PDB file of C-alpha atoms and ligand atoms in Angstrom:
ATOM      1  CA  MET S   1       0.005   0.047  -0.024  1.00 35.00           C
ATOM      2  CA  ASN S   2       1.278   3.739  -0.431  1.00 35.00           C
ATOM      3  CA  ARG S   3       0.218   6.860   1.004  1.00 33.00           C
ATOM      4  CA  HIS S   4      -2.795   6.955  -1.307  1.00 36.00           C
ATOM      5  CA  GLY S   5      -4.088   3.531  -0.027  1.00 34.00           C
ATOM      6  CA  ALA S   6      -3.347   2.055  -3.181  1.00 40.00           C
ATOM      7  CA  GLY S   7      -0.836   0.408  -5.299  1.00 46.00           C
ATOM      8  CA  MET S   8      -0.163  -1.734  -8.176  1.00 47.00           C
ATOM      9  CA  VAL S   9      -2.647  -4.194  -9.482  1.00 43.00           C
ATOM     10  CA  SER S  10      -2.782  -6.706 -12.464  1.00 37.00           C
ATOM     11  CA  LEU S  11      -6.135  -6.360 -14.465  1.00 41.00           C
ATOM     12  CA  ALA S  12      -8.494  -8.455 -15.740  1.00 36.00           C
ATOM     13  CA  SER S  13      -9.802  -8.369 -19.416  1.00 35.00           C
ATOM     14  CA  PRO S  14     -12.838  -5.763 -18.920  1.00 34.00           C
ATOM     15  CA  ARG S  15     -15.439  -4.908 -21.452  1.00 27.00           C
ATOM     16  CA  CYS S  16     -15.307  -2.112 -24.311  1.00 24.00           C
ATOM     17  CA  ALA S  17     -17.018   0.559 -26.073  1.00 23.00           C
ATOM     18  CA  THR S  18     -17.055   4.410 -25.989  1.00 25.00           C
ATOM     19  CA  ASP S  19     -18.465   6.803 -28.479  1.00 22.00           C
ATOM     20  CA  VAL S  20     -15.909   9.329 -27.925  1.00 26.00           C
ATOM     21  CA  ILE S  21     -15.611  11.725 -31.194  1.00 26.00           C
ATOM     22  CA  ALA S  22     -11.972  12.854 -31.898  1.00 28.00           C
ATOM     23  CA  SER S  23     -11.175  16.517 -32.387  1.00 35.00           C
ATOM     24  CA  ASP S  24      -7.730  18.204 -33.477  1.00 43.00           C
ATOM     25  CA  VAL S  25      -6.791  19.823 -30.541  1.00 43.00           C
ATOM     26  CA  ALA S  26      -6.940  19.334 -26.791  1.00 44.00           C
ATOM     27  CA  ASP S  27      -9.629  21.881 -26.559  1.00 52.00           C
ATOM     28  CA  ALA S  28     -10.317  21.641 -22.914  1.00 57.00           C
ATOM     29  CA  VAL S  29      -6.912  22.739 -22.136  1.00 70.00           C
ATOM     30  CA  SER S  30      -7.226  26.574 -21.764  1.00 76.00           C
ATOM     31  CA  ASP S  31      -6.473  28.892 -24.565  1.00 78.00           C
ATOM     32  CA  VAL S  32      -4.308  30.777 -22.204  1.00 81.00           C
ATOM     33  CA  VAL S  33      -2.065  27.540 -21.365  1.00 83.00           C
ATOM     34  CA  GLN S  34      -2.056  26.569 -25.185  1.00 83.00           C
ATOM     35  CA  THR S  35      -0.922  30.047 -26.172  1.00 86.00           C
ATOM     36  CA  ASP S  36       1.525  30.098 -23.625  1.00 92.00           C
ATOM     37  CA  LEU S  37       3.080  26.673 -24.767  1.00 95.00           C
ATOM     38  CA  LEU S  38       3.256  27.863 -28.518  1.00 94.00           C
ATOM     39  CA  SER S  39       5.726  30.750 -27.591  1.00 93.00           C
ATOM     40  CA  CYS S  40       7.317  29.165 -24.298  1.00 95.00           C
ATOM     41  CA  GLY S  41      11.068  29.696 -24.479  1.00 94.00           C
ATOM     42  CA  ARG S  42      11.678  28.624 -20.922  1.00 96.00           C
ATOM     43  CA  CYS S  43      14.312  26.047 -21.463  1.00 97.00           C
ATOM     44  CA  PRO S  44      17.509  28.077 -22.809  1.00 97.00           C
ATOM     45  CA  ARG S  45      19.017  24.815 -24.331  1.00 97.00           C
ATOM     46  CA  LEU S  46      15.960  23.758 -25.738  1.00 98.00           C
ATOM     47  CA  ARG S  47      15.230  27.210 -27.359  1.00 98.00           C
ATOM     48  CA  HIS S  48      18.399  27.178 -28.821  1.00 98.00           C
ATOM     49  CA  TYR S  49      18.382  23.988 -30.488  1.00 98.00           C
ATOM     50  CA  LEU S  50      14.785  24.685 -31.945  1.00 98.00           C
ATOM     51  CA  LYS S  51      16.307  27.991 -33.454  1.00 98.00           C
ATOM     52  CA  GLN S  52      19.447  26.166 -34.913  1.00 98.00           C
ATOM     53  CA  LEU S  53      16.982  23.692 -36.366  1.00 98.00           C
ATOM     54  CA  ARG S  54      14.816  26.334 -38.129  1.00 98.00           C
ATOM     55  CA  HIS S  55      17.663  27.226 -40.038  1.00 98.00           C
ATOM     56  CA  GLN S  56      18.456  23.959 -40.893  1.00 98.00           C
ATOM     57  CA  TYR S  57      15.143  22.489 -41.529  1.00 98.00           C
ATOM     58  CA  PRO S  58      13.109  25.679 -42.355  1.00 98.00           C
ATOM     59  CA  ASP S  59      10.152  23.249 -43.330  1.00 98.00           C
ATOM     60  CA  TYR S  60       9.523  21.835 -40.270  1.00 98.00           C
ATOM     61  CA  TRP S  61       7.415  22.910 -37.391  1.00 98.00           C
ATOM     62  CA  ASN S  62      10.624  23.545 -35.045  1.00 98.00           C
ATOM     63  CA  ARG S  63       8.304  24.628 -32.087  1.00 97.00           C
ATOM     64  CA  PRO S  64       6.748  23.003 -28.784  1.00 98.00           C
ATOM     65  CA  VAL S  65       4.204  20.679 -29.893  1.00 97.00           C
ATOM     66  CA  PRO S  66       0.882  20.564 -28.221  1.00 96.00           C
ATOM     67  CA  ALA S  67      -0.944  17.611 -27.265  1.00 96.00           C
ATOM     68  CA  SER S  68      -3.408  16.114 -30.239  1.00 95.00           C
ATOM     69  CA  GLY S  69      -6.912  14.233 -29.866  1.00 94.00           C
ATOM     70  CA  ASN S  70      -9.743  14.652 -27.728  1.00 88.00           C
ATOM     71  CA  THR S  71      -9.798  15.357 -23.910  1.00 89.00           C
ATOM     72  CA  ASP S  72     -12.958  13.653 -23.362  1.00 93.00           C
ATOM     73  CA  ALA S  73     -10.899  10.618 -24.639  1.00 96.00           C
ATOM     74  CA  PRO S  74     -11.003   7.773 -22.221  1.00 97.00           C
ATOM     75  CA  LEU S  75      -7.326   6.856 -22.882  1.00 97.00           C
ATOM     76  CA  GLN S  76      -4.579   9.658 -22.630  1.00 98.00           C
ATOM     77  CA  ILE S  77      -1.226   8.319 -24.202  1.00 98.00           C
ATOM     78  CA  ILE S  78       1.895  10.180 -22.777  1.00 98.00           C
ATOM     79  CA  GLY S  79       5.606   9.904 -24.349  1.00 98.00           C
ATOM     80  CA  LEU S  80       8.767  11.668 -23.649  1.00 98.00           C
ATOM     81  CA  ALA S  81       9.250  14.412 -26.230  1.00 98.00           C
ATOM     82  CA  PRO S  82       9.030  15.194 -30.024  1.00 98.00           C
ATOM     83  CA  GLY S  83      11.360  13.494 -32.415  1.00 97.00           C
ATOM     84  CA  LEU S  84      13.344  15.438 -34.754  1.00 97.00           C
ATOM     85  CA  HIS S  85      11.879  14.148 -37.994  1.00 97.00           C
ATOM     86  CA  GLY S  86       8.292  12.730 -36.601  1.00 98.00           C
ATOM     87  CA  ALA S  87       6.483  15.614 -33.952  1.00 98.00           C
ATOM     88  CA  ASN S  88       9.309  18.266 -34.558  1.00 98.00           C
ATOM     89  CA  ARG S  89       8.634  18.177 -38.292  1.00 98.00           C
ATOM     90  CA  THR S  90       4.864  17.561 -38.256  1.00 98.00           C
ATOM     91  CA  GLY S  91       3.882  19.641 -35.107  1.00 97.00           C
ATOM     92  CA  ARG S  92       1.812  16.528 -34.003  1.00 97.00           C
ATOM     93  CA  PRO S  93       3.005  14.159 -31.245  1.00 98.00           C
ATOM     94  CA  PHE S  94       3.991  10.604 -32.616  1.00 98.00           C
ATOM     95  CA  LYS S  95       3.528  11.538 -36.336  1.00 98.00           C
ATOM     96  CA  GLY S  96       6.004  10.967 -38.776  1.00 97.00           C
ATOM     97  CA  ASP S  97       8.660   8.764 -37.061  1.00 97.00           C
ATOM     98  CA  ALA S  98       9.075   5.040 -36.407  1.00 98.00           C
ATOM     99  CA  SER S  99       7.742   5.130 -32.832  1.00 98.00           C
ATOM    100  CA  GLY S 100       4.714   7.148 -34.166  1.00 98.00           C
ATOM    101  CA  ASP S 101       4.323   4.542 -37.109  1.00 98.00           C
ATOM    102  CA  LEU S 102       4.132   1.692 -34.240  1.00 98.00           C
ATOM    103  CA  LEU S 103       1.745   3.589 -32.099  1.00 98.00           C
ATOM    104  CA  TRP S 104      -0.446   4.343 -34.998  1.00 98.00           C
ATOM    105  CA  ARG S 105      -0.546   0.964 -36.315  1.00 98.00           C
ATOM    106  CA  VAL S 106      -1.462  -0.495 -32.855  1.00 98.00           C
ATOM    107  CA  LEU S 107      -4.170   1.947 -32.424  1.00 98.00           C
ATOM    108  CA  SER S 108      -5.443   1.308 -35.624  1.00 98.00           C
ATOM    109  CA  GLN S 109      -5.389  -2.572 -35.395  1.00 98.00           C
ATOM    110  CA  LEU S 110      -7.531  -2.058 -32.090  1.00 98.00           C
ATOM    111  CA  GLY S 111      -9.893   0.331 -33.802  1.00 98.00           C
ATOM    112  CA  ILE S 112      -9.388   3.576 -31.299  1.00 97.00           C
ATOM    113  CA  GLU S 113      -7.450   5.800 -33.273  1.00 96.00           C
ATOM    114  CA  ASP S 114     -10.106   8.607 -32.382  1.00 96.00           C
ATOM    115  CA  GLN S 115     -10.287   7.489 -28.769  1.00 96.00           C
ATOM    116  CA  VAL S 116      -6.965   8.961 -27.711  1.00 97.00           C
ATOM    117  CA  GLN S 117      -5.331  12.051 -26.501  1.00 97.00           C
ATOM    118  CA  ILE S 118      -1.783  12.039 -26.994  1.00 97.00           C
ATOM    119  CA  THR S 119       1.095  14.447 -25.494  1.00 98.00           C
ATOM    120  CA  ASN S 120       4.599  14.277 -24.455  1.00 98.00           C
ATOM    121  CA  VAL S 121       5.955  15.377 -21.078  1.00 98.00           C
ATOM    122  CA  VAL S 122       8.386  17.545 -22.680  1.00 98.00           C
ATOM    123  CA  LYS S 123       6.776  19.454 -25.221  1.00 98.00           C
ATOM    124  CA  CYS S 124       9.979  20.566 -27.194  1.00 98.00           C
ATOM    125  CA  LEU S 125      12.851  18.481 -29.059  1.00 98.00           C
ATOM    126  CA  PRO S 126      15.749  17.699 -26.823  1.00 98.00           C
ATOM    127  CA  ARG S 127      19.115  17.020 -28.487  1.00 94.00           C
ATOM    128  CA  ASN S 128      19.588  13.128 -28.639  1.00 91.00           C
ATOM    129  CA  ASN S 129      15.843  12.286 -27.446  1.00 90.00           C
ATOM    130  CA  LEU S 130      17.138  13.215 -23.847  1.00 95.00           C
ATOM    131  CA  PRO S 131      15.388  15.940 -21.787  1.00 98.00           C
ATOM    132  CA  LEU S 132      17.270  17.451 -18.813  1.00 98.00           C
ATOM    133  CA  ALA S 133      15.324  16.809 -15.557  1.00 97.00           C
ATOM    134  CA  SER S 134      15.252  20.795 -15.306  1.00 98.00           C
ATOM    135  CA  GLU S 135      13.564  20.677 -18.681  1.00 98.00           C
ATOM    136  CA  VAL S 136      11.119  17.698 -17.425  1.00 98.00           C
ATOM    137  CA  ARG S 137      10.275  19.780 -14.373  1.00 98.00           C
ATOM    138  CA  ARG S 138       9.601  23.131 -16.264  1.00 97.00           C
ATOM    139  CA  CYS S 139       7.343  21.570 -18.703  1.00 97.00           C
ATOM    140  CA  GLN S 140       5.309  20.325 -15.733  1.00 97.00           C
ATOM    141  CA  ARG S 141       3.478  23.618 -16.268  1.00 96.00           C
ATOM    142  CA  PHE S 142       1.997  22.225 -19.274  1.00 96.00           C
ATOM    143  CA  LEU S 143       1.774  18.548 -18.440  1.00 97.00           C
ATOM    144  CA  VAL S 144      -0.221  19.183 -15.144  1.00 96.00           C
ATOM    145  CA  PRO S 145      -3.305  21.136 -16.889  1.00 95.00           C
ATOM    146  CA  GLU S 146      -3.340  18.363 -19.582  1.00 96.00           C
ATOM    147  CA  LEU S 147      -3.687  15.593 -17.160  1.00 96.00           C
ATOM    148  CA  SER S 148      -6.489  17.720 -15.434  1.00 95.00           C
ATOM    149  CA  ALA S 149      -8.454  18.276 -18.529  1.00 94.00           C
ATOM    150  CA  MET S 150      -9.040  14.853 -18.899  1.00 94.00           C
ATOM    151  CA  PRO S 151     -11.898  12.967 -17.256  1.00 91.00           C
ATOM    152  CA  MET S 152     -11.084  11.349 -13.932  1.00 89.00           C
ATOM    153  CA  THR S 153     -12.295   8.278 -15.524  1.00 90.00           C
ATOM    154  CA  SER S 154      -9.748   8.166 -18.121  1.00 93.00           C
ATOM    155  CA  VAL S 155      -6.595   6.134 -18.005  1.00 98.00           C
ATOM    156  CA  ILE S 156      -2.997   7.235 -18.699  1.00 98.00           C
ATOM    157  CA  LEU S 157      -0.450   5.242 -20.775  1.00 98.00           C
ATOM    158  CA  ALA S 158       2.875   6.352 -19.871  1.00 98.00           C
ATOM    159  CA  LEU S 159       5.529   5.538 -22.394  1.00 98.00           C
ATOM    160  CA  GLY S 160       9.062   4.979 -20.792  1.00 98.00           C
ATOM    161  CA  GLY S 161      10.587   5.610 -17.332  1.00 98.00           C
ATOM    162  CA  VAL S 162      11.219   9.235 -17.924  1.00 98.00           C
ATOM    163  CA  ALA S 163       7.210   9.695 -18.840  1.00 98.00           C
ATOM    164  CA  HIS S 164       6.368   7.566 -15.985  1.00 98.00           C
ATOM    165  CA  LYS S 165       8.329   9.529 -13.426  1.00 98.00           C
ATOM    166  CA  ALA S 166       7.061  13.077 -14.812  1.00 98.00           C
ATOM    167  CA  ILE S 167       3.453  11.893 -14.694  1.00 98.00           C
ATOM    168  CA  VAL S 168       4.068  10.716 -10.817  1.00 98.00           C
ATOM    169  CA  GLN S 169       5.440  14.135 -10.334  1.00 98.00           C
ATOM    170  CA  ALA S 170       2.831  15.809 -11.989  1.00 98.00           C
ATOM    171  CA  LEU S 171       0.103  13.844 -10.024  1.00 97.00           C
ATOM    172  CA  ASP S 172       2.000  15.144  -6.777  1.00 97.00           C
ATOM    173  CA  ALA S 173       2.836  11.561  -5.595  1.00 98.00           C
ATOM    174  CA  ARG S 174       6.200   9.820  -4.118  1.00 98.00           C
ATOM    175  CA  GLN S 175       8.601   8.125  -6.800  1.00 98.00           C
ATOM    176  CA  VAL S 176       9.228   5.479  -4.432  1.00 98.00           C
ATOM    177  CA  ASP S 177       5.436   4.363  -4.209  1.00 98.00           C
ATOM    178  CA  TYR S 178       5.289   3.820  -8.078  1.00 98.00           C
ATOM    179  CA  PRO S 179       8.294   2.018  -9.430  1.00 98.00           C
ATOM    180  CA  PHE S 180       8.007   2.142 -13.434  1.00 98.00           C
ATOM    181  CA  GLY S 181       7.176  -1.611 -14.906  1.00 98.00           C
ATOM    182  CA  HIS S 182       6.268  -2.669 -18.385  1.00 98.00           C
ATOM    183  CA  SER S 183       2.512  -3.394 -17.811  1.00 98.00           C
ATOM    184  CA  ARG S 184       2.330  -2.277 -14.387  1.00 98.00           C
ATOM    185  CA  CYS S 185      -0.810  -0.615 -13.306  1.00 97.00           C
ATOM    186  CA  HIS S 186      -0.819   2.122 -10.763  1.00 97.00           C
ATOM    187  CA  GLN S 187      -3.425   3.961  -8.699  1.00 97.00           C
ATOM    188  CA  ILE S 188      -2.336   7.400  -7.845  1.00 96.00           C
ATOM    189  CA  GLY S 189      -4.954   9.588  -6.200  1.00 94.00           C
ATOM    190  CA  GLU S 190      -8.153   9.063  -8.219  1.00 92.00           C
ATOM    191  CA  ARG S 191      -5.962   8.325 -11.649  1.00 95.00           C
ATOM    192  CA  TRP S 192      -4.966   5.155 -12.995  1.00 96.00           C
ATOM    193  CA  VAL S 193      -1.472   5.052 -14.733  1.00 98.00           C
ATOM    194  CA  VAL S 194      -0.365   2.182 -16.895  1.00 98.00           C
ATOM    195  CA  ASP S 195       2.988   1.963 -17.808  1.00 98.00           C
ATOM    196  CA  SER S 196       4.707   0.538 -21.275  1.00 98.00           C
ATOM    197  CA  TYR S 197       8.236   0.616 -22.415  1.00 98.00           C
ATOM    198  CA  HIS S 198       8.672   3.582 -24.907  1.00 98.00           C
ATOM    199  CA  CYS S 199       7.961   2.303 -28.347  1.00 98.00           C
ATOM    200  CA  SER S 200      10.904   3.742 -29.788  1.00 98.00           C
ATOM    201  CA  ARG S 201      12.886   2.284 -32.536  1.00 97.00           C
ATOM    202  CA  TYR S 202      15.524   1.185 -30.303  1.00 97.00           C
ATOM    203  CA  ASN S 203      13.417  -0.683 -27.595  1.00 98.00           C
ATOM    204  CA  VAL S 204      11.987  -2.478 -31.005  1.00 98.00           C
ATOM    205  CA  GLN S 205      15.279  -3.400 -32.496  1.00 98.00           C
ATOM    206  CA  THR S 206      16.784  -4.385 -29.368  1.00 98.00           C
ATOM    207  CA  GLY S 207      13.657  -6.574 -28.436  1.00 98.00           C
ATOM    208  CA  ARG S 208      13.051  -4.807 -25.349  1.00 98.00           C
ATOM    209  CA  LEU S 209       9.494  -4.179 -26.738  1.00 98.00           C
ATOM    210  CA  THR S 210       7.875  -6.495 -29.336  1.00 98.00           C
ATOM    211  CA  GLU S 211       4.842  -5.243 -31.259  1.00 98.00           C
ATOM    212  CA  THR S 212       2.853  -7.996 -29.472  1.00 98.00           C
ATOM    213  CA  MET S 213       3.579  -6.866 -26.170  1.00 98.00           C
ATOM    214  CA  PHE S 214       3.112  -3.153 -27.302  1.00 98.00           C
ATOM    215  CA  ARG S 215      -0.216  -4.165 -28.634  1.00 98.00           C
ATOM    216  CA  ASP S 216      -1.008  -6.032 -25.477  1.00 98.00           C
ATOM    217  CA  VAL S 217      -0.422  -3.320 -22.897  1.00 98.00           C
ATOM    218  CA  VAL S 218      -2.341  -0.473 -25.165  1.00 98.00           C
ATOM    219  CA  GLU S 219      -5.247  -2.826 -25.168  1.00 98.00           C
ATOM    220  CA  LEU S 220      -5.079  -3.584 -21.365  1.00 98.00           C
ATOM    221  CA  ALA S 221      -5.181   0.409 -20.789  1.00 98.00           C
ATOM    222  CA  TYR S 222      -7.758   1.031 -23.040  1.00 97.00           C
ATOM    223  CA  GLN S 223      -9.927  -1.569 -21.678  1.00 95.00           C
ATOM    224  CA  PHE S 224      -9.291  -0.578 -18.348  1.00 93.00           C
ATOM    225  CA  ALA S 225     -10.414   2.893 -19.450  1.00 94.00           C
ATOM    226  CA  THR S 226     -13.578   1.906 -21.067  1.00 92.00           C
ATOM    227  CA  ASP S 227     -14.461  -0.310 -18.012  1.00 88.00           C
ATOM    228  CA  GLN S 228     -14.113   2.397 -15.351  1.00 71.00           C
ATOM    229  CA  PRO S 229     -17.649   3.023 -13.771  1.00 68.00           C
ATOM    230  CA  LYS S 230     -18.894   6.711 -15.282  1.00 62.00           C
TER     231      LYS S 230
HETATM  232  N1  LIG T 301       7.395  11.129 -30.955  1.00 79.12           N
HETATM  233  C1  LIG T 301       6.872  11.990 -29.729  1.00 79.12           C
HETATM  234  O1  LIG T 301       5.982  12.529 -30.138  1.00 79.12           O
HETATM  235  N2  LIG T 301       7.180  11.656 -28.776  1.00 79.12           N
HETATM  236  C2  LIG T 301       8.089  10.378 -28.250  1.00 79.12           C
HETATM  237  O2  LIG T 301       8.294  10.080 -27.193  1.00 79.12           O
HETATM  238  C3  LIG T 301       8.473  10.003 -29.341  1.00 79.12           C
HETATM  239  C4  LIG T 301       8.494  10.169 -30.683  1.00 79.12           C
END
């Protein structure tokens, strides 16, 4: 047990079915927060890198990448940070690179592409896909309202250990009470968080995460979300 009176559980296969309609933007995250995000330059290292990339790749988005999908969705999928030729190019989380291809393929196989909201714990592209702890912390000003904008019954799928830790921090819980583990489910306050290894090309190539493992954990999180009492 932890200080919230809850802990990790394993889940049986629950029922399915929602009728959530997708929209393009996270409409319940206030306009003020969204505008602040798009003009954010609070992290000097990330700001300089994006500035440099605007010269190198003038056709790319090269700005903070906001969440996509509907804030009424039963499932919120949270990755690490935009990839150089993926989200940083397209301006959409997990759009345009290998990890995005895997994520969208699995969502499509499960028929739930329009029933998710997708975002990252760090909104700007970090060098080598490695945000600093200070950057993760600073970006909480955007993650916290994104979490709050979702229904309490929605389930969060954390992609990778860094995302998991940032979510635990955003939910104001102690890291020690919620260790990361693939397919682990944590109740944190009133929210449920399911962990997955990140669907990066590296994790797939090294065999840490197979497509079947990933589909199973996405399905687990989705089924659990749609089984929550409304
Ligand atoms: N693309 C994203 O938007 N996030 C990731 O974590 C990886 C790729």
